[in-house]
Amino acid sequence: MNCPQCSTPNAHERRFCGECGGRLAVRCGACRFENDPGARFCGGCGVRLEAPLKQAPAPPPAPAPPQEAGERRQVTVLFADLAGYTRLSTELDPEDLHALIGEYFRRLDALVSRYGGTVERHIGDAVMGVFGAPVAHDNDALRAVRVGLDIHKVLEEMSQEFGRTLEGHVGIAAGEVVTAPRDRQGRHEFAVVGETVNLASRLSSRAQAGEVLISDAVHALVGPRIGSESVGELVVKGIPHPVRVWRVLGTCDDAPEHLAPFVGRARELARFSACLRSCAAEGRGEVVLIEGEAGIGKSHLTEQLVTRALDGGFAVHGSYVLDFGASSGEDAVHALARSLVCGKAHASREERQQAADALFERGTLPGERRLFLNDLLDLPQPVELRALRDAMDQSTRVAGRQRVFVELAEQACSRRPVLFVVEDVHWADAETLTQLHALSEVVRASSAVLLLTSRVEGSPRHTWPAEKLAPLVIELAPLGDDEALELAHLLVSGESQYIKLCIERARGNPLFLEQLVRHASGTATFEVPASIQSLVLARMDRLPVASKAAIQAASVIGQRFDLAALHHLIGDDTFDCEPLVREALFDRVSDGFMFKHVLIRDGVYASLLRAKRREVHLKLAAWYLGKDASLRAQHLDRGESREAPLAYLEAAQAAASTYRYEQALGLVRRGRELAREAHEKGPLLLLEGELLREMGAVQDSLALYRSVLSLAADPALVCRAKIGLAGGMRVSDDIDGALACLDEAQALGTAQGLTAELAQIHYLRGSLYFPRGNLAGCLEQHSAAHAYARRAGLPEREAHALSGLGDAYYAQGRMQSARGYFHECLELCRRFGFGKIEAANRFMIATVRIYMNELEGALADALASAAMAAQVGHKRAEIISRLTAGWILLDYQRDEEALGQARQGLALAGALGARRFEPFLNETVARVLMRRGERQKARELLESSLVYVRQHAASFIGPWLLGTLALATDDAEQRRQALTEGERLLASGCVSHNHYRLHQAGMEACLAAGETAEALRHAASLEAFTRVEPAPWSDFYIRRCRALARPPADGHGGELRALAEEARTVGLHSAIPALEAAAQRTSRRMYSGSYRPEGESS
């Protein structure tokens, strides 16, 4: 710099002139502006300057202040050079040329600094000025244009002083660049790189003498503040596309006026007030959707609407949807539920627990709702509910939460008018929108209003279901000039040019205007920013270094952040966010802080270099390790870590373990997008396949398992994919395909020593053998599954194997052994909370208890199993539970109840597409028809069912249905054929219930037909089948058959009456009428030879 007294050049770091000793100008360390000697604050950017040196011993070196990292910034770059410089260099004496160029640089540097820019470098005769870095202003582009115009004035002045014509070319471009600190011989400076720099330089070269050429981006930023004309599109070297260029003609200094907290929106307020009045007076609700661009004032208007609702006696419950950085339990519906239950959205866990307990103590909610309320309030499930929750399918959990949420809303609406508020719905996921649709139904029938806010992009109005209450859409337009002026006057007092310019630049966006005026009111500038990012950076640049680092770190966490996480990132546990709250950059929320607006967060985040973003995201990922698997995965993803795919796998597994299948699916699919290697892709594909199968998309899951096979990498992955294929094929009844897959999987599992997988393989194969009647194979496979599960120490696999062993012994007719294994299975389920396995096996306890003649307990078990299965959404288990209950109710002669159970089961089977259960259920319906005397209808139903059974399930239920057909027919030949076909199927291998039921039906049908010998043969066959492990049920019917087959004799009536009493005691009421009739005939020593099947009307 030159001394102001003697004009001697001095090094920048000097404070006093080396020639005359005079005090030199003070250069600002932030923006490089040269200030007058003695100034305490910079005239370029307003920061405090270092105190002038005193004549005292130099203090010891202080620790170096923290250096700021490079940033991505929106800047305006100016290049200016002299026209005809080569000619000047040949015409002037070198000493004269040096003096001219020195003065030229001095004046241009001062001009750039005076407008708040920074001289980045001198290149030959060119000056490169940067506006927006290292300190941004509200109107950097306009400042640069004014410098460009003033450069020509300076050159006119110098022409007069130096006695020769001096002209220049100026080029100006705006855009994103990277600014990086650099050190030159102890001077802390910065470098700017990017396409914008090249473009500005090229425009300077293309400009004519005396011209200022600007890029289209600069023109868009300065707009009506300048006079300009288009030069057209130019092809510029180094720029891959033609560039539209403008010539600056001058500046225009006329513009609008002032701003404030909330103004205007009178029409919107009136419409909403009318909704409130109508709702309160008529008891009919309304859904209101406020829609508009970011920063247009949706949140501010919402605050006013909430105030009006409160003044009108409405209760208000509000929440918002976050796009990123939200932990589990922080979504909009959960927040509304907390507000409804606790009176505030951010209640502590203790407050939530106390409020929930009070609801049930008062009877406000029935006890069975606790599980779903705990989910909504993000409360831990008690031990007794974990198994139940584990057993539920996703649709049941979602429906349960929705039902409780709706009930809470209905109860709130029954007490007083209610306003529900959900902001930023454009970020809502499908489940949240479904819950809001359900809430709209409550609103429709209540004195309530549902107020939603959304950006135009992602607005829910385009996907709102036609059958729901359509929202009243209020589209927020930009503020008018008068409203903007009113807002400005409320924010600052007095009249000034900068307020007019703020209004012009904000263009009706209240957020832009508020931020502009707040910033401008604290500085000496009178100009406006070129973009929201520049606006944010302009405010951020004036913060202390520590605060700037903190706000940048917070932007990486997300719109909402936890103070502990921020402290971790910046390494300072004492940092206080309150000053940033006072600066209107942050808002305090109950459990942390939020950015005042998402655009502020976005602007700060965009300023970070990719390397810095990666670094902070990875540091955050380490912070979330063990705290939140989903956020850890997201930050690893944004940190471009190769750990991200498997982190998404871990996060998806965590979500799936709590039945958040939609969330898990999103996580696993993002992991797949990032996965490169087979060891990453394979497990993600497998989990996605499992999720889809659980959600009912079986065919889609099969396609994914086949995709794993195409990777052909890790044998363990291939093994697991084969198992997944087999599981899907089992659901879709491709039994042969499933068995083939299991054979291939077993070969791999054995070779690789995959114990857990082998347990699963043997269990699935045993389950496939069961309906086919391969009894020995079923037992062998489940025994192997149990051994592998024990060896691997996997209780869940062991529970599956125990259930399989129960099935195997049931298939062999060994009911006592089966009962023991099922009890052991259920005990393990209760101990570890395997609710899904319990729901799938509980009905089998009821089934085996039938054959133990414990019908009262069996009925209780069957009905409880049906209720549990319905509660958790396990439709297959509910079907079997209801058909089991139907059999028992038939024995009790409670035919209408039996018919009701069968019809419920048929409806479920139809919805599930589980056709193999329909013949079972139709058998119950047929027996009821027979008892009503509608034997023809019964036969037709049985014969139609047998068409399917003979093709698909002969060994599973064929003999049972054939036995019932033998009972229903009056044709002796048809009866004989049905029983013969049934016995032929038994000989080929069938599940044990076929032996029990065919022979019991054979005894009944033959006794009714007077074919005593055939009846006794069936009794003998059943006795032989159950000899290894007799069952009380079969023992009773064998004894009954033999008693009924005897001719009347003295003392025989007592045996018959004893059997009738036994039947009454155990619940086999349908077996009593024939016994009592025979006892009466015996007492008269009369035998007519006629016999009616059990329970049939005469």
Short mmCIF file of N, CA and C in Angstrom, two decimals, residues 57 64 80 140 145 170 184 280 284 357 411 423 472 493 548 592 656 758 760 763 778 818 875 880 901 950 961 1005-1006:
data_model
loop_
_atom_site.label_atom_id
_atom_site.label_comp_id
_atom_site.label_asym_id
_atom_site.label_seq_id
_atom_site.Cartn_x
_atom_site.Cartn_y
_atom_site.Cartn_z
N PRO A 57 6.88 -3.57 24.43
CA PRO A 57 7.52 -4.83 24.04
C PRO A 57 6.49 -5.74 23.41
N ALA A 64 -2.35 -19.40 16.95
CA ALA A 64 -2.94 -18.99 15.67
C ALA A 64 -4.46 -19.11 15.75
N ALA A 80 -11.06 -6.36 -15.17
CA ALA A 80 -10.88 -5.07 -15.88
C ALA A 80 -9.43 -4.98 -16.35
N ASP A 140 -24.13 -8.14 -4.03
CA ASP A 140 -22.77 -8.18 -4.58
C ASP A 140 -22.74 -7.95 -6.08
N VAL A 145 -21.27 -4.34 -10.73
CA VAL A 145 -21.64 -3.55 -11.91
C VAL A 145 -21.30 -2.08 -11.70
N VAL A 170 -14.31 -4.12 -19.31
CA VAL A 170 -14.75 -4.74 -18.06
C VAL A 170 -15.70 -5.90 -18.38
N ARG A 184 0.46 -16.27 1.54
CA ARG A 184 1.55 -15.77 0.73
C ARG A 184 2.51 -14.97 1.60
N ALA A 280 -67.72 -24.39 14.01
CA ALA A 280 -68.23 -24.29 15.37
C ALA A 280 -69.75 -24.28 15.41
N ARG A 284 -69.70 -29.33 11.41
CA ARG A 284 -69.10 -30.00 10.26
C ARG A 284 -67.72 -29.40 10.01
N ASP A 357 -51.04 -43.99 30.89
CA ASP A 357 -51.62 -44.79 31.99
C ASP A 357 -52.95 -44.20 32.44
N GLN A 411 -62.19 -38.26 20.33
CA GLN A 411 -62.45 -37.87 21.72
C GLN A 411 -62.13 -36.40 21.94
N GLU A 423 -47.66 -29.06 9.28
CA GLU A 423 -46.92 -28.23 8.33
C GLU A 423 -45.96 -29.07 7.50
N LEU A 472 -59.90 -27.56 1.10
CA LEU A 472 -60.06 -26.20 0.59
C LEU A 472 -58.64 -25.65 0.41
N SER A 493 -37.64 1.19 11.40
CA SER A 493 -38.27 2.51 11.41
C SER A 493 -37.54 3.44 10.44
N LYS A 548 -19.92 -19.28 13.19
CA LYS A 548 -20.02 -19.67 11.79
C LYS A 548 -19.75 -21.16 11.63
N GLY A 592 -34.12 -29.41 21.44
CA GLY A 592 -32.96 -28.99 20.67
C GLY A 592 -33.22 -27.68 19.96
N ALA A 656 -37.17 -53.25 10.28
CA ALA A 656 -38.00 -54.45 10.08
C ALA A 656 -38.27 -55.16 11.39
N LEU A 758 -29.04 -74.48 7.73
CA LEU A 758 -29.48 -75.88 7.67
C LEU A 758 -30.70 -76.12 8.55
N GLN A 760 -33.02 -73.96 9.06
CA GLN A 760 -34.14 -73.40 8.31
C GLN A 760 -34.54 -74.32 7.15
N TYR A 763 -36.42 -77.33 8.45
CA TYR A 763 -37.75 -76.95 8.92
C TYR A 763 -38.70 -76.76 7.74
N CYS A 778 -41.44 -85.93 7.32
CA CYS A 778 -41.78 -84.75 8.12
C CYS A 778 -41.09 -84.81 9.48
N ALA A 818 -47.45 -84.87 20.22
CA ALA A 818 -47.59 -83.58 19.53
C ALA A 818 -47.87 -82.47 20.51
N LYS A 875 -53.60 -64.06 9.06
CA LYS A 875 -54.85 -64.59 8.50
C LYS A 875 -54.85 -66.11 8.41
N ILE A 880 -57.36 -71.29 10.41
CA ILE A 880 -57.31 -72.62 11.02
C ILE A 880 -57.92 -72.58 12.42
N GLN A 901 -68.39 -69.39 12.52
CA GLN A 901 -66.93 -69.53 12.48
C GLN A 901 -66.47 -69.95 11.08
N ARG A 950 -59.13 -83.38 -4.81
CA ARG A 950 -58.52 -84.49 -5.56
C ARG A 950 -57.33 -84.00 -6.39
N LEU A 961 -63.05 -85.50 3.90
CA LEU A 961 -64.23 -85.09 3.15
C LEU A 961 -64.99 -86.27 2.59
N ALA A 1005 -71.62 -93.93 9.38
CA ALA A 1005 -72.38 -94.22 8.16
C ALA A 1005 -72.79 -95.68 8.08
N CYS A 1006 -71.90 -96.59 8.45
CA CYS A 1006 -72.21 -98.03 8.36
C CYS A 1006 -73.22 -98.44 9.41
#
